[in-house]
Coordinates of C-alpha atoms (C1' of nucleotides) in Angstrom, one line a residue:
Chain A
M745 CA -28.3 -24.5 -6.3
S746 CA -27.2 -21.4 -4.5
D747 CA -24.0 -22.8 -3.0
P748 CA -22.8 -25.9 -4.9
I749 CA -20.3 -27.0 -2.3
A750 CA -22.8 -26.6 0.5
L751 CA -25.1 -29.0 -1.3
L752 CA -22.5 -31.6 -1.6
K753 CA -21.6 -31.2 2.0
S754 CA -25.1 -31.5 3.3
A755 CA -25.4 -34.9 1.5
I756 CA -22.2 -36.1 3.2
D757 CA -23.3 -34.7 6.6
E758 CA -26.6 -36.4 6.4
A759 CA -25.0 -39.8 5.6
V760 CA -22.5 -39.4 8.3
S761 CA -25.1 -38.7 10.9
T762 CA -27.2 -41.6 9.8
I763 CA -24.2 -43.9 10.2
R764 CA -23.3 -42.4 13.5
G765 CA -26.9 -43.0 14.8
N766 CA -27.2 -42.0 18.4
R767 CA -23.6 -42.7 19.2
D768 CA -21.9 -39.5 20.1
G769 CA -18.5 -38.3 19.2
G770 CA -16.7 -37.2 16.1
A771 CA -16.0 -33.7 15.0
E772 CA -17.9 -32.2 12.1
P773 CA -16.7 -33.8 8.9
I774 CA -15.0 -31.5 6.4
L775 CA -15.2 -31.4 2.7
E776 CA -11.9 -30.3 1.3
R777 CA -9.8 -30.4 -1.8
P778 CA -7.4 -33.3 -2.0
P779 CA -3.7 -32.4 -2.5
K780 CA -3.5 -33.9 -5.9
A781 CA -6.0 -33.8 -8.8
E782 CA -5.8 -37.6 -9.3
L783 CA -7.4 -37.9 -5.8
G784 CA -10.6 -36.3 -7.0
D785 CA -12.2 -33.0 -6.7
Y786 CA -13.4 -33.2 -3.1
S787 CA -12.7 -35.4 -0.3
T788 CA -14.2 -36.0 3.1
N789 CA -12.7 -37.3 6.3
G790 CA -16.1 -38.3 7.8
A791 CA -15.3 -42.0 8.0
M792 CA -12.0 -41.4 9.9
L793 CA -13.9 -39.2 12.4
L794 CA -16.5 -42.0 12.9
A795 CA -13.9 -44.7 13.4
P796 CA -13.4 -44.3 17.1
A797 CA -17.1 -44.2 17.9
L798 CA -17.9 -47.2 15.7
G799 CA -14.9 -49.2 16.6
A800 CA -14.4 -50.2 13.0
P801 CA -11.6 -49.6 10.5
P802 CA -11.9 -46.2 8.8
R803 CA -11.7 -47.6 5.3
A804 CA -14.6 -50.0 6.1
I805 CA -16.7 -47.1 7.3
A806 CA -15.7 -45.1 4.2
E807 CA -17.1 -47.9 2.1
Q808 CA -20.3 -47.7 4.1
L809 CA -20.4 -43.9 3.6
R810 CA -19.8 -44.4 -0.1
E811 CA -22.9 -46.7 -0.3
A812 CA -24.9 -44.2 1.7
V813 CA -24.3 -41.3 -0.6
V814 CA -24.0 -43.0 -4.0
E815 CA -27.7 -42.6 -4.5
S816 CA -28.1 -38.9 -3.5
L817 CA -25.0 -37.8 -5.3
S818 CA -25.6 -39.8 -8.5
G819 CA -26.3 -36.7 -10.6
S820 CA -23.3 -34.8 -9.2
V821 CA -20.4 -37.2 -9.2
D822 CA -18.9 -39.5 -11.7
R823 CA -17.0 -41.6 -9.2
L824 CA -16.7 -42.1 -5.4
E825 CA -13.5 -43.7 -4.2
V826 CA -12.2 -44.8 -0.8
A827 CA -8.6 -43.9 -0.6
G828 CA -5.6 -43.5 1.8
P829 CA -6.3 -43.9 5.5
G830 CA -10.1 -43.7 4.9
F831 CA -10.9 -40.6 2.9
L832 CA -13.9 -40.7 0.6
N833 CA -12.9 -38.9 -2.6
L834 CA -15.5 -37.4 -4.9
Y835 CA -15.1 -36.9 -8.6
V836 CA -17.7 -34.4 -9.7
S837 CA -19.2 -34.5 -13.2
D838 CA -18.7 -31.9 -15.9
R839 CA -22.4 -31.1 -15.7
W840 CA -22.0 -30.4 -12.0
C841 CA -19.3 -27.9 -12.8
R842 CA -21.3 -26.2 -15.5
E843 CA -24.3 -25.9 -13.1
A844 CA -21.9 -24.5 -10.4
V845 CA -21.0 -21.7 -12.8
G846 CA -24.6 -21.1 -13.4
A847 CA -25.2 -20.8 -9.6
V848 CA -22.4 -18.2 -9.4
L849 CA -24.0 -16.2 -12.3
A850 CA -27.4 -16.5 -10.8
A851 CA -26.3 -15.2 -7.4
G852 CA -24.4 -12.3 -9.0
P853 CA -22.8 -9.9 -6.7
Q854 CA -24.5 -11.6 -3.8
F855 CA -22.7 -14.8 -4.3
G856 CA -21.4 -16.0 -0.9
S857 CA -23.3 -13.4 1.1
L858 CA -26.1 -13.7 3.5
P859 CA -29.1 -11.4 3.0
P860 CA -28.3 -7.8 4.2
G861 CA -29.8 -7.1 7.6
S862 CA -30.1 -10.8 8.5
G863 CA -27.3 -10.7 11.0
E864 CA -26.5 -8.8 14.2
R865 CA -25.9 -5.2 14.7
V866 CA -22.2 -4.8 15.1
S867 CA -20.1 -1.8 16.0
V868 CA -16.7 -1.9 14.5
E869 CA -14.4 0.6 16.1
F870 CA -11.0 1.1 14.5
V871 CA -8.2 3.6 13.9
S872 CA -9.3 5.9 16.7
A873 CA -5.9 7.6 16.5
N874 CA -5.5 10.5 18.9
P875 CA -6.1 13.9 17.2
T876 CA -2.6 15.1 17.9
G877 CA -1.1 14.5 14.5
P878 CA -1.4 12.9 11.1
L879 CA -2.2 9.3 10.6
T880 CA 0.9 7.1 10.4
A881 CA 1.6 4.0 8.3
A882 CA 0.6 2.0 11.3
S883 CA -2.8 3.6 11.4
G884 CA -3.1 2.7 7.8
R885 CA -2.9 -1.0 8.7
H886 CA -5.7 -0.5 11.2
A887 CA -7.8 1.3 8.7
A888 CA -7.3 -1.4 6.0
Y889 CA -8.0 -4.1 8.5
G890 CA -11.0 -2.5 10.2
D891 CA -12.7 -1.6 7.0
A892 CA -12.1 -5.1 5.6
I893 CA -13.6 -6.9 8.6
A894 CA -16.5 -4.4 8.5
N895 CA -17.0 -5.4 4.8
L896 CA -16.9 -9.1 5.7
L897 CA -19.4 -8.8 8.5
E898 CA -21.7 -6.9 6.1
A899 CA -21.3 -9.8 3.7
R900 CA -22.5 -12.1 6.5
G901 CA -25.6 -10.0 6.8
C902 CA -24.6 -7.9 9.8
I903 CA -25.6 -4.2 10.1
V904 CA -22.3 -2.6 10.7
E905 CA -21.4 0.7 12.2
R906 CA -17.9 1.9 11.3
E907 CA -16.8 4.0 14.2
Y908 CA -13.9 6.2 15.2
Y909 CA -13.4 7.0 18.9
N910 CA -12.0 10.5 19.0
N911 CA -9.8 11.0 22.1
D912 CA -10.3 14.7 22.2
A913 CA -9.8 15.1 26.0
G914 CA -7.2 14.5 28.6
G915 CA -3.6 15.4 29.1
Q916 CA -2.5 14.7 25.6
I917 CA -4.7 17.5 24.3
D918 CA -3.3 19.9 26.9
R919 CA 0.2 19.0 25.6
L920 CA -1.1 19.5 22.0
V921 CA -2.5 22.9 22.9
A922 CA 0.8 23.9 24.6
S923 CA 2.7 22.8 21.5
V924 CA 0.4 24.6 19.1
A925 CA 0.5 27.8 21.1
A926 CA 4.3 27.7 21.1
R927 CA 4.3 27.3 17.3
M928 CA 1.9 30.3 17.1
R929 CA 4.3 32.3 19.1
R930 CA 7.3 31.0 17.2
E931 CA 8.7 29.6 20.4
P932 CA 10.3 26.2 20.9
V933 CA 7.7 23.5 21.7
P934 CA 7.7 22.2 25.3
E935 CA 9.9 19.3 26.3
D936 CA 6.9 16.9 26.6
G937 CA 5.0 18.4 23.6
Y938 CA 4.6 17.4 20.0
A939 CA 7.6 18.5 18.1
G940 CA 6.4 17.5 14.6
E941 CA 6.7 20.0 11.8
Y942 CA 3.0 19.5 10.9
L943 CA 2.0 21.7 13.8
V944 CA 3.5 24.8 12.1
E945 CA 0.8 24.5 9.5
V946 CA -1.9 23.8 12.0
A947 CA -0.8 26.8 14.1
A948 CA -0.9 29.0 11.0
Q949 CA -4.4 27.9 10.2
L950 CA -5.6 28.4 13.7
A951 CA -4.2 31.9 13.8
A952 CA -5.9 32.6 10.5
D953 CA -9.1 31.5 12.1
G954 CA -8.6 34.3 14.6
L955 CA -7.5 32.2 17.6
S956 CA -4.9 33.5 20.0
P957 CA -2.1 31.4 21.5
D958 CA -3.4 32.5 25.0
D959 CA -6.9 31.2 24.3
H960 CA -6.4 27.7 25.9
D961 CA -10.1 26.8 25.9
G962 CA -10.5 27.9 22.3
L963 CA -7.5 25.9 21.2
F964 CA -8.5 22.9 23.3
T965 CA -11.5 22.5 21.0
A966 CA -10.1 23.9 17.7
A967 CA -6.7 22.2 17.5
P968 CA -7.9 18.6 17.7
A969 CA -10.8 19.4 15.5
K970 CA -8.5 20.8 12.9
I971 CA -6.3 17.7 13.0
L972 CA -9.2 15.3 13.0
G973 CA -10.3 17.1 9.8
S974 CA -7.1 16.3 8.1
I975 CA -7.2 12.7 9.4
E976 CA -10.6 12.3 7.8
Q977 CA -9.1 13.5 4.5
T978 CA -6.3 11.0 4.7
L979 CA -8.8 8.2 5.4
R980 CA -11.0 9.3 2.5
S981 CA -8.0 9.1 0.1
F982 CA -7.4 5.6 1.5
G983 CA -11.0 4.7 0.7
V984 CA -12.2 4.4 4.3
E985 CA -15.4 6.1 5.4
F986 CA -16.7 6.1 8.9
D987 CA -20.3 6.2 9.9
S988 CA -19.7 7.9 13.2
F989 CA -17.1 9.7 15.2
V990 CA -17.7 9.6 18.9
S991 CA -16.1 12.3 21.0
E992 CA -14.6 11.4 24.3
R993 CA -15.2 14.9 25.5
R994 CA -18.9 14.6 24.8
L995 CA -19.0 11.5 27.0
H996 CA -17.6 13.6 29.8
D997 CA -19.8 16.7 29.1
S998 CA -23.0 14.7 28.8
G999 CA -22.6 13.1 32.2
A1000 CA -22.2 9.6 30.7
V1001 CA -18.8 9.1 32.5
A1002 CA -20.3 10.4 35.8
K1003 CA -23.1 7.9 35.4
I1004 CA -20.8 5.0 34.8
L1005 CA -18.8 6.0 37.9
A1006 CA -22.0 6.2 40.0
D1007 CA -23.3 2.9 38.8
L1008 CA -20.0 1.1 39.4
R1009 CA -19.7 2.8 42.8
A1010 CA -23.1 1.4 43.7
S1011 CA -21.9 -2.1 42.7
T1012 CA -19.8 -4.3 44.9
H1013 CA -16.8 -4.0 42.5
C1014 CA -15.4 -0.7 43.6
Y1015 CA -13.2 0.3 46.5
E1016 CA -11.2 3.3 47.7
S1017 CA -7.4 3.1 48.2
D1018 CA -4.6 5.6 48.3
G1019 CA -7.2 8.3 47.7
A1020 CA -8.2 6.8 44.4
R1021 CA -11.3 4.8 43.4
W1022 CA -10.5 1.4 42.0
L1023 CA -12.4 -1.2 40.0
R1024 CA -11.8 -4.7 41.1
T1025 CA -11.1 -6.0 37.6
T1026 CA -9.2 -9.0 39.0
S1027 CA -12.6 -10.5 39.9
F1028 CA -13.2 -10.8 36.2
G1029 CA -9.8 -12.1 35.0
D1030 CA -7.6 -9.0 34.8
D1031 CA -4.2 -9.3 36.3
K1032 CA -4.4 -6.2 38.4
D1033 CA -7.1 -3.9 39.6
R1034 CA -7.5 -0.5 37.7
V1035 CA -8.1 3.0 38.8
L1036 CA -11.4 4.6 37.8
V1037 CA -11.0 8.0 39.6
R1038 CA -7.6 9.4 40.4
S1039 CA -6.8 10.9 43.8
S1040 CA -7.1 14.3 42.0
G1041 CA -10.7 13.5 41.4
E1042 CA -10.2 13.2 37.6
P1043 CA -11.8 10.1 35.9
T1044 CA -9.3 7.9 34.1
Y1045 CA -9.2 6.9 30.5
L1046 CA -10.8 3.5 31.5
A1047 CA -13.8 5.3 33.0
A1048 CA -14.4 7.1 29.8
D1049 CA -13.8 4.0 27.7
L1050 CA -16.4 2.1 29.7
A1051 CA -18.9 5.0 29.2
Y1052 CA -18.1 4.7 25.5
H1053 CA -18.8 1.0 25.4
R1054 CA -22.1 1.4 27.2
D1055 CA -22.9 4.1 24.7
K1056 CA -22.4 1.7 21.9
L1057 CA -24.7 -0.8 23.5
E1058 CA -27.3 1.9 24.2
R1059 CA -27.2 2.9 20.5
G1060 CA -28.2 -0.7 19.6
A1061 CA -25.0 -2.6 19.1
E1062 CA -25.4 -6.3 19.8
R1063 CA -21.7 -7.0 19.4
M1064 CA -18.8 -4.6 19.7
I1065 CA -15.5 -5.1 18.0
S1066 CA -12.5 -2.8 18.9
V1067 CA -9.5 -3.0 16.7
L1068 CA -6.5 -2.4 18.9
G1069 CA -2.8 -2.0 18.5
A1070 CA -0.3 -4.3 20.1
D1071 CA 0.6 -1.6 22.6
H1072 CA -3.0 -1.7 23.9
G1073 CA -3.0 -5.5 24.3
S1074 CA -3.7 -5.2 28.0
H1075 CA -7.0 -3.3 27.5
P1076 CA -9.4 -6.1 26.5
P1077 CA -9.4 -7.8 29.9
R1078 CA -10.2 -4.6 31.8
I1079 CA -13.0 -3.7 29.3
R1080 CA -14.5 -7.1 29.7
A1081 CA -14.2 -6.8 33.4
G1082 CA -15.9 -3.4 33.4
L1083 CA -18.7 -4.7 31.1
A1084 CA -19.3 -7.6 33.4
A1085 CA -19.3 -5.4 36.5
L1086 CA -22.0 -3.3 34.8
G1087 CA -24.0 -6.4 34.1
Y1088 CA -23.3 -6.8 30.4
D1089 CA -22.2 -10.0 28.8
P1090 CA -18.5 -9.5 28.1
K1091 CA -18.7 -12.0 25.2
R1092 CA -20.4 -9.3 23.2
Y1093 CA -17.0 -7.6 23.0
R1094 CA -14.1 -8.7 20.8
A1095 CA -10.8 -7.0 20.4
P1096 CA -8.5 -8.2 17.6
I1097 CA -5.0 -7.0 18.1
I1098 CA -3.0 -5.6 15.2
Q1099 CA 0.7 -6.2 15.7
M1100 CA 3.3 -3.5 15.0
V1101 CA 4.2 -2.1 11.7
Q1102 CA 8.0 -2.2 11.4
L1103 CA 8.9 0.5 8.9
S1104 CA 12.3 0.5 7.2
S1105 CA 13.9 2.2 4.3
G1106 CA 16.3 0.2 2.3
G1107 CA 16.8 -2.2 5.1
A1108 CA 17.4 0.4 7.8
R1109 CA 14.8 0.5 10.5
A1110 CA 13.0 3.7 11.2
K1111 CA 11.7 4.2 14.8
M1112 CA 8.3 5.8 14.9
S1113 CA 7.3 8.4 17.4
K1114 CA 4.4 10.8 17.0
R1115 CA 5.5 12.8 20.0
A1116 CA 9.0 13.3 18.6
G1117 CA 7.7 13.9 15.1
S1118 CA 9.6 11.1 13.6
F1119 CA 7.2 9.0 11.7
V1120 CA 6.1 8.2 8.1
P1121 CA 2.7 9.7 7.4
L1122 CA 0.1 7.5 5.8
D1123 CA -0.4 10.2 3.2
E1124 CA 3.2 9.7 2.1
V1125 CA 2.8 6.0 1.8
I1126 CA -0.4 6.4 -0.2
A1127 CA 1.3 8.9 -2.5
E1128 CA 4.2 6.7 -3.2
I1129 CA 2.8 3.3 -3.3
G1130 CA -0.9 3.9 -4.0
A1131 CA -4.0 3.2 -1.9
D1132 CA -4.8 -0.1 -3.6
A1133 CA -1.3 -1.5 -3.3
T1134 CA -0.9 -0.3 0.2
R1135 CA -4.2 -1.8 1.4
F1136 CA -3.5 -5.1 -0.3
L1137 CA 0.1 -5.2 1.0
M1138 CA -1.2 -4.6 4.5
L1139 CA -3.9 -7.2 4.3
Q1140 CA -1.7 -10.0 3.1
R1141 CA -0.4 -10.5 6.6
S1142 CA -2.3 -11.8 9.5
N1143 CA -3.1 -9.1 12.1
D1144 CA -1.2 -11.4 14.6
S1145 CA 2.1 -11.0 12.7
E1146 CA 4.2 -7.9 12.6
L1147 CA 4.2 -6.2 9.3
E1148 CA 7.6 -5.2 7.9
L1149 CA 7.2 -2.4 5.4
D1150 CA 10.3 -1.4 3.5
L1151 CA 9.3 1.8 1.8
E1152 CA 12.1 1.7 -0.7
L1153 CA 11.4 -1.8 -1.6
A1154 CA 7.6 -1.2 -1.7
K1155 CA 8.2 1.7 -4.1
R1156 CA 10.5 -0.3 -6.3
Q1157 CA 8.2 -3.3 -6.2
S1158 CA 5.0 -1.4 -6.5
A1159 CA 4.7 -2.5 -10.2
D1160 CA 5.1 -6.1 -9.0
N1161 CA 2.7 -5.7 -6.1
P1162 CA 0.5 -8.8 -5.9
V1163 CA -2.6 -6.6 -6.0
Y1164 CA -1.9 -5.9 -9.7
Y1165 CA -1.8 -9.6 -10.4
V1166 CA -5.4 -9.8 -9.2
Q1167 CA -6.5 -6.6 -10.9
Y1168 CA -4.8 -7.6 -14.1
A1169 CA -6.7 -10.9 -14.3
Y1170 CA -9.9 -8.9 -13.8
A1171 CA -9.0 -6.5 -16.5
R1172 CA -8.1 -9.3 -18.9
I1173 CA -11.5 -10.8 -18.2
N1174 CA -13.2 -7.6 -19.0
S1175 CA -11.2 -7.3 -22.2
I1176 CA -12.5 -10.6 -23.3
L1177 CA -16.1 -9.7 -22.3
R1178 CA -15.9 -6.4 -24.2
K1179 CA -14.8 -8.3 -27.4
S1180 CA -17.4 -11.0 -27.0
G1181 CA -20.2 -8.8 -28.3
E1182 CA -23.3 -10.8 -28.8
G1183 CA -21.6 -13.9 -27.2
L1184 CA -22.8 -13.0 -23.8
M1185 CA -26.4 -13.1 -24.9
A1186 CA -25.9 -16.7 -26.0
I1187 CA -25.2 -18.0 -22.4
D1188 CA -28.1 -20.4 -21.9
P1189 CA -27.6 -22.6 -18.9
E1190 CA -29.4 -25.6 -20.4
A1191 CA -27.6 -25.3 -23.7
I1192 CA -24.1 -25.3 -22.2
A1193 CA -24.7 -27.8 -19.4
E1194 CA -23.1 -30.7 -21.4
V1195 CA -20.0 -28.9 -22.7
A1196 CA -16.9 -30.7 -21.6
V1197 CA -14.8 -29.1 -18.8
E1198 CA -11.1 -28.9 -19.3
P1199 CA -8.8 -29.6 -16.3
S1200 CA -7.7 -26.0 -15.8
E1201 CA -11.2 -24.9 -16.3
R1202 CA -12.4 -27.3 -13.7
R1203 CA -9.7 -26.0 -11.2
L1204 CA -10.9 -22.5 -11.8
I1205 CA -14.6 -23.3 -11.3
K1206 CA -13.8 -25.1 -8.1
R1207 CA -11.9 -22.1 -6.9
L1208 CA -14.7 -19.7 -7.7
I1209 CA -17.2 -21.7 -5.7
E1210 CA -15.0 -21.6 -2.6
L1211 CA -15.8 -17.9 -2.2
P1212 CA -18.7 -18.4 0.2
V1213 CA -16.5 -20.5 2.6
E1214 CA -13.7 -18.0 2.4
I1215 CA -16.0 -15.2 3.3
E1216 CA -17.5 -17.2 6.1
E1217 CA -14.2 -18.2 7.6
S1218 CA -12.6 -14.8 7.2
A1219 CA -15.5 -13.1 8.9
K1220 CA -15.6 -15.7 11.7
R1221 CA -11.9 -15.3 12.4
L1222 CA -11.8 -11.6 11.7
G1223 CA -8.9 -12.5 9.3
P1224 CA -9.3 -10.7 6.0
H1225 CA -5.8 -11.7 5.0
R1226 CA -7.2 -15.1 3.9
L1227 CA -9.1 -13.2 1.3
S1228 CA -6.0 -11.7 -0.4
A1229 CA -4.5 -15.2 -0.6
Y1230 CA -7.8 -16.3 -2.1
G1231 CA -7.7 -13.5 -4.7
M1232 CA -4.2 -14.4 -5.7
A1233 CA -5.1 -18.1 -6.1
A1234 CA -8.3 -17.3 -8.1
A1235 CA -6.3 -15.0 -10.4
A1236 CA -3.6 -17.7 -10.9
D1237 CA -6.3 -20.2 -11.7
F1238 CA -7.8 -17.8 -14.2
N1239 CA -4.5 -17.3 -15.9
A1240 CA -4.0 -21.1 -16.3
F1241 CA -7.5 -21.3 -17.8
Y1242 CA -6.8 -18.4 -20.1
R1243 CA -3.6 -20.2 -21.3
D1244 CA -5.3 -23.5 -21.9
C1245 CA -8.8 -22.6 -23.0
K1246 CA -9.4 -20.3 -25.9
V1247 CA -12.6 -18.5 -25.2
L1248 CA -13.4 -16.2 -28.1
G1249 CA -14.0 -18.2 -31.3
A1250 CA -14.3 -21.5 -29.6
P1251 CA -16.6 -23.9 -31.5
D1252 CA -20.3 -24.4 -31.0
R1253 CA -21.4 -24.1 -27.5
V1254 CA -17.9 -24.0 -26.0
E1255 CA -17.6 -20.2 -26.4
P1256 CA -20.7 -19.4 -24.4
A1257 CA -19.8 -22.0 -21.8
R1258 CA -16.4 -20.4 -21.3
L1259 CA -17.7 -16.9 -21.4
A1260 CA -19.9 -17.9 -18.5
V1261 CA -16.8 -19.0 -16.7
C1262 CA -15.2 -15.6 -17.4
V1263 CA -18.3 -13.7 -16.2
A1264 CA -18.4 -15.8 -13.0
C1265 CA -14.6 -15.3 -12.4
G1266 CA -14.9 -11.6 -13.0
S1267 CA -17.7 -11.4 -10.5
V1268 CA -15.7 -13.3 -7.9
L1269 CA -12.6 -11.3 -8.3
A1270 CA -14.5 -8.0 -8.2
R1271 CA -16.2 -9.2 -5.0
T1272 CA -12.9 -10.3 -3.4
L1273 CA -11.2 -7.0 -4.2
A1274 CA -14.2 -5.0 -2.9
L1275 CA -14.2 -6.9 0.4
L1276 CA -10.5 -5.9 0.8
G1277 CA -11.3 -2.3 -0.1
V1278 CA -9.4 -2.4 -3.3
S1279 CA -10.6 -1.2 -6.7
A1280 CA -11.3 -3.5 -9.6
P1281 CA -10.5 -1.6 -12.8
E1282 CA -11.9 -2.9 -16.0
S1283 CA -8.8 -1.9 -17.8
M1284 CA -5.4 -0.8 -16.7
Chain B
rG638 C1' 10.0 -11.8 36.4
rC639 C1' 4.6 -11.9 34.6
rG640 C1' 0.9 -11.4 30.3
rC641 C1' -0.2 -11.2 24.9
rC642 C1' 1.9 -12.0 19.8
rC643 C1' 5.5 -14.2 16.6
rG644 C1' 9.5 -18.1 15.0
rU645 C1' 7.8 -22.2 8.1
rA646 C1' 12.4 -21.5 1.3
rG647 C1' 17.8 -16.4 0.5
rC648 C1' 13.9 -12.2 1.9
rU649 C1' 8.5 -10.9 3.1
rC650 C1' 4.8 -14.1 4.6
rA651 C1' 0.3 -17.8 3.9
rG652 C1' -1.1 -22.5 5.9
rU653 C1' -5.4 -23.2 13.7
rG654 C1' -6.0 -32.0 13.0
rG655 C1' -5.6 -34.9 7.2
rA656 C1' -2.6 -37.7 2.0
rU657 C1' 4.2 -35.8 -1.1
rA658 C1' 4.1 -28.1 3.5
rG659 C1' 2.7 -23.3 -0.3
rA660 C1' 2.7 -18.1 -2.5
rG661 C1' 5.0 -13.4 -3.8
rC662 C1' 9.8 -11.3 -4.4
rG663 C1' 14.8 -12.6 -5.6
rC664 C1' 17.8 -16.4 -8.6
rA665 C1' 18.4 -19.9 -13.2
rU666 C1' 16.4 -21.4 -18.0
rG667 C1' 12.7 -21.1 -21.7
rC668 C1' 7.8 -18.9 -24.1
rC669 C1' 4.9 -13.1 -28.1
rU670 C1' 2.3 -14.7 -36.7
rC671 C1' -2.6 -16.8 -31.3
rC672 C1' -8.7 -13.6 -26.7
rG673 C1' -4.0 -7.9 -22.6
rG674 C1' 3.7 -10.5 -21.6
rA675 C1' 1.4 -6.1 -15.3
rG676 C1' 1.3 -12.8 -18.2
rC677 C1' 2.9 -18.3 -18.7
rA678 C1' 6.2 -22.8 -18.1
rU679 C1' 10.3 -25.4 -15.8
rG680 C1' 14.1 -25.6 -12.0
rA681 C1' 17.2 -24.7 -7.7
rG682 C1' 16.0 -23.6 -2.6
rG683 C1' 12.7 -26.7 3.9
rU684 C1' 15.9 -30.5 10.7
rC685 C1' 8.1 -26.1 9.7
rA686 C1' 13.3 -22.7 16.3
rC687 C1' 14.4 -27.0 19.8
rA688 C1' 12.7 -31.1 23.2
rG689 C1' 8.9 -34.0 25.0
rG690 C1' 3.5 -35.3 24.9
rU691 C1' -1.7 -36.2 22.9
rU692 C1' -3.8 -39.5 18.2
rC693 C1' -5.1 -43.6 13.2
rG694 C1' -2.7 -38.9 11.6
rA695 C1' 0.7 -32.7 14.2
rA696 C1' 3.6 -26.9 10.9
rU697 C1' -1.3 -26.9 13.3
rC698 C1' -3.4 -29.1 19.9
rC699 C1' -0.7 -29.5 25.2
rU700 C1' 3.9 -28.9 28.3
rG701 C1' 8.8 -27.1 28.7
rU702 C1' 13.2 -24.6 26.6
rC703 C1' 15.6 -20.9 23.4
rG704 C1' 15.1 -16.4 20.3
rG705 C1' 12.4 -11.7 18.7
rG706 C1' 8.2 -7.8 19.2
rC707 C1' 4.6 -5.3 22.5
rG708 C1' 2.8 -4.4 27.3
rC709 C1' 3.3 -4.5 32.7
rG710 C1' 1.2 4.3 35.1
rC711 C1' -3.6 7.5 39.6
rC712 C1' -0.6 8.3 30.5
rA713 C1' -3.7 7.4 26.5

RNA sequence: GCGCCCGUAGCUCAGUGGAUAGAGCGCAUGCCUCCGGAGCAUGAGGUCACAGGUUCGAAUCCUGUCGGGCGCGCCA
C-alpha cells in the first residue's frame, strides 16, 4: 500500500472502464473529497462522465458502478452511496485510515516521490540576472520559484540541473565597465550607465585588485565576475545553490554562436535584409521575424541564446525549462522557432513566466530600476523578513499573478507570516515526539490497526495522503504555490487533531496509534517545507 | 492597435468542469489547573469585473466588452 488513494482510484478506474466497454468517450474519472464530511471521505464522478456514452441516467450508472466496486473495496470502505446528481461516495473504514498512516511511515521521506533518476534529464534555468548589480527582490521571486520547481521535478524522479545563464557580454557590460571606471576615477557615471551606489564598493575592490580604470579589457572580465560573486553569496543566503553557471562570453569565444549562425544560414530559414541577417521565426508562430546578425556584423542576443539552448541539449538535457520575467514574455516563441529551425522539437522547451513584483512601502509604490540604482536589494529583504518567510511569501502566489510586496507590512507581519504556522505545527509535533520516549517503539502496525479514528484525526490522515497528488500536480503545472496552500491546510488539520485528540497518555493502543499519526504528519510537513526550500525547525 | 498575464471577502491571494466558493491578514466575541497560546473556537464580510455561449453541471472552457500589469529594438 504505497499510495492509499491511488489504490482506491485504480479500483474505480477499473470498474468504470469495464462499464464503458468499448464505447468511447468520457474524461478520466476523478476521486475527490466531497465538500461536506457527511458526504463521505471520497467521491467519484465516474458515473456522470459515462452518462452521455451510455445514454442512461447518471444515478442509475452510479448504482451499477457501486455494484462493480463493492466487492473489490469491501476491505477498505464501510459504505458506498449514490448521491446528488450521480456521485458515488465512499466512506472508508477506520482500518483503512490506520493502514494509510502505516503506508506514509513505511515510505518515509520518499512518500509521494518517484524513484530518483527514473525521470528525464531536465535543465532548469532561472534567475540569470545580468551581472551588473545586486539581486533585487524580483530576482528573489525567480530564485524561490525556480528552486522549488527543480525540487518538485526531482521528486518526480527527474535528474535536474539548476542553471544560471550569466550574460557577461554585450553592451550592458560595456556600460558597466564605463560606470565602474568612472567610480574608480571619482567622476560622475555616464548618462546611460549604472548609477547605483553599490558600484563604489565594487570599484574600490577592483582598484585593490590592481586594476586600472583605463584597462577596459581587464575590467570587462573582472567587473561582472566580481558582481556575480556577490550574487552567488546572496543566493546562498537565500538557500539556493546552482549546479552550473554558463557564461555567454564563453559561447561566443568557443565558436558555439558562430556555429549556430552557420547552421541557420545553411537552412532555408535565414534571409538578408537591410544589411542584417534575419531568422524567419514567423514560419514557426512568432509574430515578427528576428535579427540574428546586426548590420554591424555583431550577433544578437537571440543568436547567443540559441547557442545556449543547443549547449543545454548537447550536455544531455531532454527537457529545458527557462524561468522568465514578464518583461521577457515575448522570448519563448522566438526560442521555439529557433529550436525548430535547427531541427529540435520545440516541445522540449518550456518557459514559465513570472509576473512582476510590485514593491511598496507602507502602501506607497516603489519603482524599481537597476540602471538608476533605485531598487530594493534581495539582501535587504532577507535581512528584514528572513529567508524562510520571504520564500514562503513569494511562493504563495501563482507565478501568473503579480506579487505585491509591502516591505513595511511584511516586516510588521513577519511574526504572523503563514510560514511560521506550518513550522510551528512541525515544532509541536517534534515536542510531542521528544516527550513520547519509549512510545515510538510501541508503534506496531498490526497492533494499532483496529484503533478507532476520531473525526479530526480522519481529516488529518486524509490530508497527509494527498501529498503524492499535490506533488504530481504541482510538478506537472510548474506551480509550487499549490504546495504552500497544502502545507497550511495540513498544519491546520494537525492543529485540529491536536485539539481534539490527546496523544501522550492516551489509553492502551490509542497512544501509539496517534503517535504514528504525528510521525506521519511530521514527515509530510517536513517534506512540504523542503520542497518549497523552507527550513523545518524541530523547535522554535 | 497587436500579443501574453491578471480581475474572486475591507486588504493580499488560493481555487484550470462537480454538490452550500476558501485561506491568511484586518475586524468582533470567547478559550491557558490539560501533550508548545507563533495556537483554538464562533461571527460579520461575496452581483467570483460585465454580457452572451457550450453542458446534466461554469469562478473554472469559448466569444465579446470594460479595467489593470508587461511587452511590441539591428537592447538584454
